[in-house]
Short mmCIF file of C-alpha atoms and ligand atoms in Angstrom, two decimals:
data_model
loop_
_atom_site.label_atom_id
_atom_site.label_comp_id
_atom_site.label_asym_id
_atom_site.label_seq_id
_atom_site.Cartn_x
_atom_site.Cartn_y
_atom_site.Cartn_z
CA MET A 77 82.27 60.93 18.84
CA ALA A 78 85.51 62.80 18.51
CA LEU A 79 87.16 59.65 19.75
CA LEU A 80 85.64 57.59 17.01
CA SER A 81 86.81 59.88 14.28
CA ALA A 82 90.22 59.94 15.86
CA VAL A 83 90.30 56.16 15.97
CA LYS A 84 89.13 55.98 12.40
CA MET A 85 91.77 58.42 11.25
CA VAL A 86 94.40 56.41 13.01
CA LEU A 87 93.22 53.25 11.35
CA VAL A 88 93.19 54.79 7.92
CA GLY A 89 96.66 56.09 8.35
CA ALA A 90 96.62 59.51 9.94
CA PRO A 91 99.96 60.27 11.53
CA PRO A 92 99.76 58.94 15.08
CA SER A 93 103.03 60.46 16.26
CA ASP A 94 102.48 62.16 19.57
CA THR A 95 105.57 64.26 19.06
CA ASP A 96 103.79 65.94 16.22
CA GLY A 97 104.18 69.64 16.80
CA GLU A 98 106.30 69.14 19.90
CA ARG A 99 109.62 69.58 18.15
CA GLY A 100 108.85 73.04 16.91
CA LEU A 101 107.37 73.94 20.24
CA LEU A 102 110.47 72.72 22.00
CA ARG A 103 112.74 74.66 19.69
CA ARG A 104 110.77 77.83 20.28
CA ALA A 105 110.74 77.32 24.04
CA ARG A 106 114.49 76.76 24.05
CA THR A 107 115.10 79.99 22.25
CA GLY A 108 113.17 81.81 24.93
CA ASP A 109 109.73 82.08 23.37
CA PRO A 110 107.51 82.46 26.44
CA ALA A 111 104.37 81.53 24.55
CA ALA A 112 105.93 78.18 23.72
CA PHE A 113 106.79 77.49 27.35
CA ARG A 114 103.28 78.44 28.31
CA THR A 115 101.93 75.97 25.78
CA ILE A 116 104.14 73.27 27.24
CA PHE A 117 102.83 74.11 30.67
CA GLU A 118 99.19 74.11 29.63
CA ARG A 119 99.62 70.84 27.82
CA HIS A 120 101.60 68.90 30.36
CA SER A 121 100.82 70.30 33.80
CA PRO A 122 97.67 68.21 34.38
CA GLY A 123 99.58 65.00 33.75
CA VAL A 124 102.56 66.12 35.80
CA TRP A 125 100.26 67.05 38.67
CA ARG A 126 98.46 63.72 38.52
CA PHE A 127 101.76 61.84 38.49
CA LEU A 128 102.96 63.77 41.51
CA ARG A 129 99.68 63.40 43.34
CA ASP A 130 99.80 59.64 42.75
CA LEU A 131 103.37 59.49 44.02
CA LEU A 132 102.96 61.85 46.97
CA ARG A 133 99.38 60.87 47.74
CA ASP A 134 98.79 64.45 48.76
CA GLU A 135 97.04 66.97 46.53
CA SER A 136 98.48 70.11 48.08
CA ALA A 137 101.97 68.69 48.04
CA ALA A 138 101.37 67.81 44.39
CA ASP A 139 100.44 71.45 43.67
CA GLU A 140 103.73 72.65 45.05
CA ALA A 141 105.72 69.86 43.45
CA THR A 142 104.14 70.58 40.06
CA GLN A 143 105.18 74.21 40.27
CA GLU A 144 108.65 73.21 41.31
CA THR A 145 108.83 70.81 38.38
CA PHE A 146 108.03 73.55 35.89
CA VAL A 147 110.35 76.03 37.54
CA ARG A 148 113.15 73.52 37.11
CA ALA A 149 112.05 72.70 33.61
CA HIS A 150 112.14 76.36 32.72
CA SER A 151 115.70 76.71 33.90
CA ARG A 152 116.78 73.56 32.08
CA LEU A 153 115.13 74.10 28.74
CA SER A 154 118.46 74.61 27.05
CA ALA A 155 119.55 71.12 28.10
CA LEU A 156 116.79 69.55 26.05
CA ARG A 157 117.67 68.00 22.74
CA ASP A 158 115.53 67.96 19.65
CA GLU A 159 114.81 64.27 19.94
CA ASP A 160 113.64 64.46 23.54
CA ARG A 161 110.01 64.05 24.33
CA VAL A 162 108.83 66.90 26.50
CA GLY A 163 106.34 64.74 28.38
CA SER A 164 108.79 62.13 29.59
CA TRP A 165 111.40 64.81 30.29
CA LEU A 166 108.96 66.65 32.54
CA LEU A 167 107.90 63.46 34.30
CA GLY A 168 111.56 62.68 34.89
CA ILE A 169 112.02 66.06 36.56
CA ALA A 170 108.81 65.48 38.51
CA ARG A 171 110.17 62.21 39.78
CA HIS A 172 113.27 63.93 41.11
CA VAL A 173 111.13 66.59 42.75
CA TYR A 174 109.09 63.81 44.33
CA LEU A 175 112.17 61.99 45.64
CA GLU A 176 113.49 65.19 47.18
CA SER A 177 110.13 66.03 48.64
CA ARG A 178 109.91 62.57 50.12
CA ARG A 179 113.29 62.99 51.75
CA THR A 180 112.38 66.42 53.05
CA ARG A 181 109.07 65.29 54.44
CA GLY A 182 110.88 62.54 56.26
CA VAL A 183 109.18 59.32 57.21
CA HIS A 184 107.33 57.80 54.37
CA VAL A 185 107.17 54.09 54.62
CA ASP A 186 105.86 52.32 51.60
CA VAL A 187 103.14 49.82 51.96
CA ALA A 188 104.65 46.37 52.05
CA ASP A 189 104.33 44.76 48.69
CA GLU A 190 104.89 41.11 49.22
CA GLU A 191 105.41 38.99 46.19
CA HIS A 192 102.69 36.45 46.22
CA ALA A 193 101.76 37.26 42.70
CA HIS A 194 102.25 33.78 41.32
CA GLN A 195 98.95 32.37 42.39
CA VAL A 196 97.16 35.67 42.04
CA GLU A 197 96.33 35.46 38.38
CA ALA A 198 94.68 32.10 38.76
CA VAL A 199 91.98 33.47 41.04
CA LEU A 200 91.43 36.81 39.35
CA PRO A 201 88.15 37.28 37.55
CA THR A 202 88.39 38.28 33.91
CA PRO A 203 87.03 41.79 33.36
CA SER A 204 84.01 42.08 31.13
CA PRO A 205 83.13 45.07 28.95
CA GLU A 206 80.63 46.10 31.59
CA ASP A 207 83.49 46.68 33.94
CA LEU A 208 85.00 49.37 31.76
CA LEU A 209 82.80 52.08 33.19
CA LEU A 210 84.53 53.90 35.99
CA ASP A 211 82.23 55.74 38.36
CA GLN A 212 83.33 58.18 41.02
CA GLU A 213 83.57 55.54 43.68
CA LEU A 214 85.63 53.21 41.52
CA ALA A 215 87.89 56.07 40.52
CA GLY A 216 88.59 56.62 44.20
CA LEU A 217 89.20 52.93 44.73
CA LEU A 218 91.56 52.86 41.77
CA THR A 219 93.60 55.74 43.12
CA GLU A 220 93.63 54.06 46.50
CA ALA A 221 94.76 50.76 45.00
CA LEU A 222 97.53 52.52 43.10
CA GLY A 223 98.61 54.07 46.36
CA MET A 224 99.04 50.61 47.86
CA LEU A 225 101.78 49.76 45.41
CA HIS A 226 105.42 50.12 46.28
CA ALA A 227 106.33 53.70 45.32
CA GLU A 228 108.94 52.89 42.71
CA ARG A 229 106.80 50.23 41.14
CA ARG A 230 103.83 52.57 41.22
CA ALA A 231 105.81 55.24 39.42
CA ALA A 232 106.85 52.83 36.68
CA LEU A 233 103.34 51.51 36.21
CA LEU A 234 101.85 54.99 36.07
CA LEU A 235 104.41 56.15 33.55
CA ARG A 236 103.23 53.32 31.36
CA ILE A 237 99.49 53.05 31.77
CA ASP A 238 98.64 56.61 32.72
CA HIS A 239 101.25 58.66 30.90
CA GLY A 240 101.90 56.45 27.91
CA LEU A 241 105.70 56.39 28.06
CA ALA A 242 107.57 53.77 26.09
CA TYR A 243 109.44 51.16 28.11
CA GLU A 244 112.72 52.73 27.04
CA GLU A 245 111.59 56.11 28.28
CA ILE A 246 110.55 54.61 31.60
CA ALA A 247 113.96 52.97 31.88
CA SER A 248 115.52 56.37 31.40
CA VAL A 249 113.23 58.16 33.86
CA MET A 250 113.61 55.49 36.53
CA GLY A 251 117.27 54.75 35.90
CA TRP A 252 116.49 51.08 35.45
CA SER A 253 117.39 48.45 32.89
CA LEU A 254 114.73 47.54 30.37
CA PRO A 255 114.19 44.05 31.83
CA LYS A 256 113.74 45.58 35.26
CA VAL A 257 111.17 48.03 33.93
CA LYS A 258 109.16 45.20 32.39
CA ASN A 259 109.44 43.07 35.48
CA GLU A 260 108.44 45.83 37.89
CA ILE A 261 105.51 46.90 35.76
CA HIS A 262 104.35 43.32 35.49
CA ARG A 263 104.50 42.91 39.25
CA ALA A 264 102.72 46.20 39.79
CA ARG A 265 99.97 45.09 37.46
CA LEU A 266 99.43 41.81 39.26
CA ARG A 267 99.32 43.58 42.57
CA LEU A 268 96.91 46.21 41.27
CA ARG A 269 94.63 43.55 39.81
CA GLU A 270 94.58 41.77 43.09
CA GLN A 271 93.45 45.00 44.77
CA LEU A 272 90.76 45.58 42.18
CA ALA A 273 89.55 42.03 41.69
CA ALA A 274 86.59 42.48 44.00
CA HIS A 275 85.25 45.22 41.74
CA VAL A 276 85.29 43.49 38.39
CA GLY A 277 83.63 40.56 36.70
CA GLY A 278 81.71 38.22 38.91
CA GLY A 279 83.15 39.85 42.00
CA ARG A 280 81.28 43.07 41.46
CA PRO A 281 78.15 43.48 43.52
CA MET B 45 110.87 29.89 25.67
CA SER B 46 107.55 31.22 26.79
CA THR B 47 105.60 33.33 24.37
CA CYS B 48 103.38 34.78 27.09
CA ARG B 49 104.78 38.22 27.74
CA GLU B 50 102.65 40.85 29.35
CA SER B 51 104.88 43.60 28.00
CA GLU B 52 104.20 42.40 24.47
CA LEU B 53 100.46 42.42 25.02
CA ASP B 54 100.87 45.88 26.43
CA ALA B 55 102.87 47.00 23.42
CA LEU B 56 100.18 45.51 21.19
CA LEU B 57 97.48 47.58 22.88
CA ALA B 58 99.65 50.67 22.69
CA GLY B 59 100.11 50.14 18.97
CA GLU B 60 103.86 49.98 19.40
CA LEU B 61 104.51 46.69 17.64
CA ALA B 62 105.61 46.34 14.06
CA PRO B 63 102.89 44.74 11.91
CA GLU B 64 104.51 41.32 11.87
CA ASP B 65 105.08 41.34 15.62
CA ALA B 66 101.54 42.51 16.23
CA ALA B 67 100.24 39.66 14.07
CA ARG B 68 102.37 37.16 15.95
CA VAL B 69 101.25 38.39 19.38
CA ARG B 70 97.61 38.46 18.29
CA ALA B 71 97.84 34.96 16.90
CA HIS B 72 99.32 33.72 20.13
CA ALA B 73 96.85 35.54 22.34
CA GLU B 74 93.96 34.15 20.35
CA GLY B 75 94.79 30.68 21.46
CA CYS B 76 96.12 31.43 24.93
CA ALA B 77 93.71 31.75 27.83
CA ALA B 78 96.27 33.42 30.05
CA CYS B 79 97.03 36.10 27.49
CA LYS B 80 93.36 36.71 26.78
CA HIS B 81 92.85 37.19 30.48
CA ALA B 82 95.82 39.55 30.71
CA LEU B 83 94.60 41.52 27.70
CA ALA B 84 91.18 41.95 29.26
CA TRP B 85 92.82 43.35 32.37
CA GLN B 86 95.11 45.62 30.40
CA ARG B 87 92.17 47.07 28.51
CA LEU B 88 90.38 47.64 31.77
CA GLU B 89 93.42 49.31 33.30
CA ARG B 90 93.91 51.64 30.38
CA GLY B 91 90.24 52.46 30.16
CA TRP B 92 90.01 53.15 33.85
CA MET B 93 93.15 55.26 33.94
CA ALA B 94 91.88 57.35 31.04
CA GLN B 95 88.54 57.94 32.72
CA ARG B 96 90.19 58.71 36.02
CA ALA B 97 92.37 61.32 34.36
CA ARG B 98 89.35 62.94 32.79
CA ARG B 99 87.70 63.19 36.15
CA GLU B 100 90.49 65.14 37.75
CA PRO B 101 89.25 68.59 38.69
CA ALA B 102 91.26 71.67 37.78
CA ARG B 103 93.87 72.75 40.30
CA PRO B 104 94.47 76.41 41.06
CA ALA B 105 98.20 75.67 41.24
CA LEU B 106 98.09 74.66 37.60
CA SER B 107 97.57 78.21 36.42
CA PHE B 108 100.35 79.67 34.36
CA ALA B 109 99.97 82.96 36.21
CA ALA B 110 100.96 81.26 39.45
CA LEU B 111 103.99 79.76 37.78
CA GLU B 112 104.95 83.09 36.25
CA ALA B 113 104.80 84.74 39.62
CA ARG B 114 107.12 82.10 40.96
CA LEU B 115 109.47 82.34 38.00
CA ALA B 116 109.69 86.07 38.49
CA HIS B 117 111.37 85.42 41.81
CA GLU B 118 113.74 82.82 40.50
CA PRO B 119 117.33 83.79 39.76
CA GLN B 120 116.88 82.48 36.23
CA ALA B 121 115.51 84.74 33.55
CA PRO B 122 111.79 85.04 34.11
CA VAL B 123 109.23 84.16 31.51
CA ARG B 124 107.57 87.22 30.13
CA HIS B 125 104.93 86.39 27.61
CA ALA B 126 104.62 88.93 24.89
CA ARG B 127 101.69 87.22 23.31
CA ARG B 128 99.06 84.96 24.63
CA GLU B 129 97.57 83.50 21.54
CA GLY B 130 98.05 80.01 20.36
CA GLN B 131 98.50 78.08 23.53
CA TRP B 132 95.70 75.73 22.65
CA ARG B 133 96.70 75.43 19.05
CA HIS B 134 98.09 71.95 19.35
CA TRP B 135 95.32 70.40 21.35
CA GLY B 136 93.66 68.94 18.31
CA LYS B 137 96.76 67.16 17.22
CA MET B 138 97.53 66.09 20.74
CA ALA B 139 94.06 64.71 21.21
CA MET B 140 94.37 62.68 18.08
CA ALA B 141 97.83 61.43 18.86
CA ALA B 142 96.78 60.54 22.36
CA ALA B 143 93.74 58.76 21.07
CA ALA B 144 96.07 56.78 18.89
CA ALA B 145 98.13 55.81 21.87
CA VAL B 146 95.17 54.26 23.59
CA ALA B 147 93.04 53.51 20.60
CA PHE B 148 93.45 49.81 20.99
CA VAL B 149 91.61 49.96 24.26
CA GLY B 150 88.56 50.70 22.27
CA LEU B 151 89.35 48.80 19.15
CA SER B 152 88.19 45.46 20.28
CA LEU B 153 85.62 45.84 22.94
CA PRO B 154 83.61 42.69 22.80
CA ARG B 155 79.92 43.09 22.30
CA GLY B 156 77.50 41.62 24.78
CA GLY B 157 78.69 38.83 26.96
CA THR B 158 78.55 40.26 30.43
CA GLY B 159 79.54 38.47 33.52
CA VAL B 160 82.45 36.60 32.10
CA GLY B 161 84.68 35.68 34.92
CA GLY B 162 85.77 33.12 37.33
CA THR B 163 88.62 31.28 35.75
CA THR B 164 91.37 32.13 33.36
CA GLU B 165 90.18 29.26 31.20
CA GLU B 166 87.01 31.12 30.35
CA PRO B 167 86.93 31.45 26.57
CA TRP B 168 86.79 34.90 25.07
CA SER B 169 85.45 35.76 21.71
CA ARG B 170 87.81 36.41 18.86
CA GLU B 171 86.63 40.00 18.84
CA LEU B 172 88.36 40.61 22.10
CA ILE B 173 91.72 39.94 20.62
CA VAL B 174 91.60 41.07 17.06
CA ALA B 175 90.83 44.54 15.93
CA THR B 176 88.97 43.67 12.81
CA GLY B 177 88.67 47.16 11.45
CA VAL B 178 87.02 50.50 11.69
CA GLU B 179 83.50 49.22 11.52
CA ALA B 180 83.75 46.69 14.29
CA CYS B 181 85.64 49.12 16.40
CA GLU B 182 83.13 51.88 15.99
CA ASP B 183 80.25 49.54 16.63
CA ALA B 184 81.65 48.33 19.88
CA ALA B 185 82.92 51.63 21.15
CA ALA B 186 79.85 53.52 19.99
CA ALA B 187 77.47 51.06 21.59
CA LEU B 188 79.17 51.44 24.90
CA GLU B 189 79.48 55.19 24.60
CA ALA B 190 75.86 55.52 23.61
CA ARG B 191 74.85 53.66 26.71
CA VAL B 192 76.72 55.99 29.00
CA GLY B 193 76.38 59.10 26.90
CA ALA B 194 80.03 59.83 27.11
CA CYS B 195 83.30 59.18 25.45
CA LEU B 196 84.69 56.35 27.48
CA ILE B 197 88.15 56.10 26.24
CA ALA B 198 90.33 59.10 26.03
CA SER B 199 93.88 59.48 26.88
CA PRO B 200 94.98 60.70 30.25
CA MET B 201 97.47 62.73 28.29
CA VAL B 202 94.66 64.97 27.20
CA ALA B 203 93.01 65.47 30.54
CA LEU B 204 91.52 68.79 29.60
CA ARG B 205 90.76 70.92 32.56
CA GLY B 206 87.18 71.79 33.08
CA ASP B 207 86.25 68.61 31.28
ZN1 ZN C 578 100.03 33.41 26.23
#
């Protein structure tokens, strides 16, 4: 029910800014307030870990990479500007940690992601409200399907649909142009839907 | 020029569009089977991602103590926390803001009508596209939540540990 009141408040004009409170926190963290950095950690580490787990596809490696991300963040706090969003900044660091980790771990061939997306949408079932429920098994399938995406494309899609970054922020994190971000996310979506089609709408047993 | 843009539908769901743009995209999507189809998928994706995030178990490596221990061995100045209060202070605001970010997932859940599927030409009710207001939204979301006894749609950004 908390959700419903939140939704209602949003609709009646409560401030929806997700940077609410972050600026002051950031300022305090930058000036060396350890409690502020701890708050940043508590708030953002689950998302950072999930992002890294989805990229690395390895939970233990994600543990280590999450720590490394926050160690780096801690040493770079002073580089942050007031207008930066802590979440996307951290995910940007996490992405670098992931890229380095991938290089260090050596061979990591991405699953081929052939572009046959054009016909895909025509045969996809349309999800119904019943499909919205995600049980344990489906959650596993979803993670698996995400893992099938090309790594870069997967990262961009996750930044959008899991971590709520704006397209511009994703462009900054990925080092891509805005049109490329939109294009890659679109392709990732089509590919993901193709993977999940058997589990929604009429396709679901 | 095509008016079917997945990124615009996405921005609509995320509540990122200016009112006039939102109205334009909604108006288009209302009459466009392809966009209705894409919107249904986008809602599913967001809903599923949110639930998946909430299911993530806590990780021992996510403890601040572990990080502190590591920082203590870094050449940079270590974090020494003089006080421990207040770290959860902003969760309320965050939860609300995050709910806002994904609110549209829940705003327009269509009522009834299971088993829609098959072709992209399948018509969807107007409710799917247009968030008609608090009441409709609460009805739809509450009905679904009541059935499963849980809050379906929350943001992955507030994946509280121990949830
Ligand atoms: Zn369209």
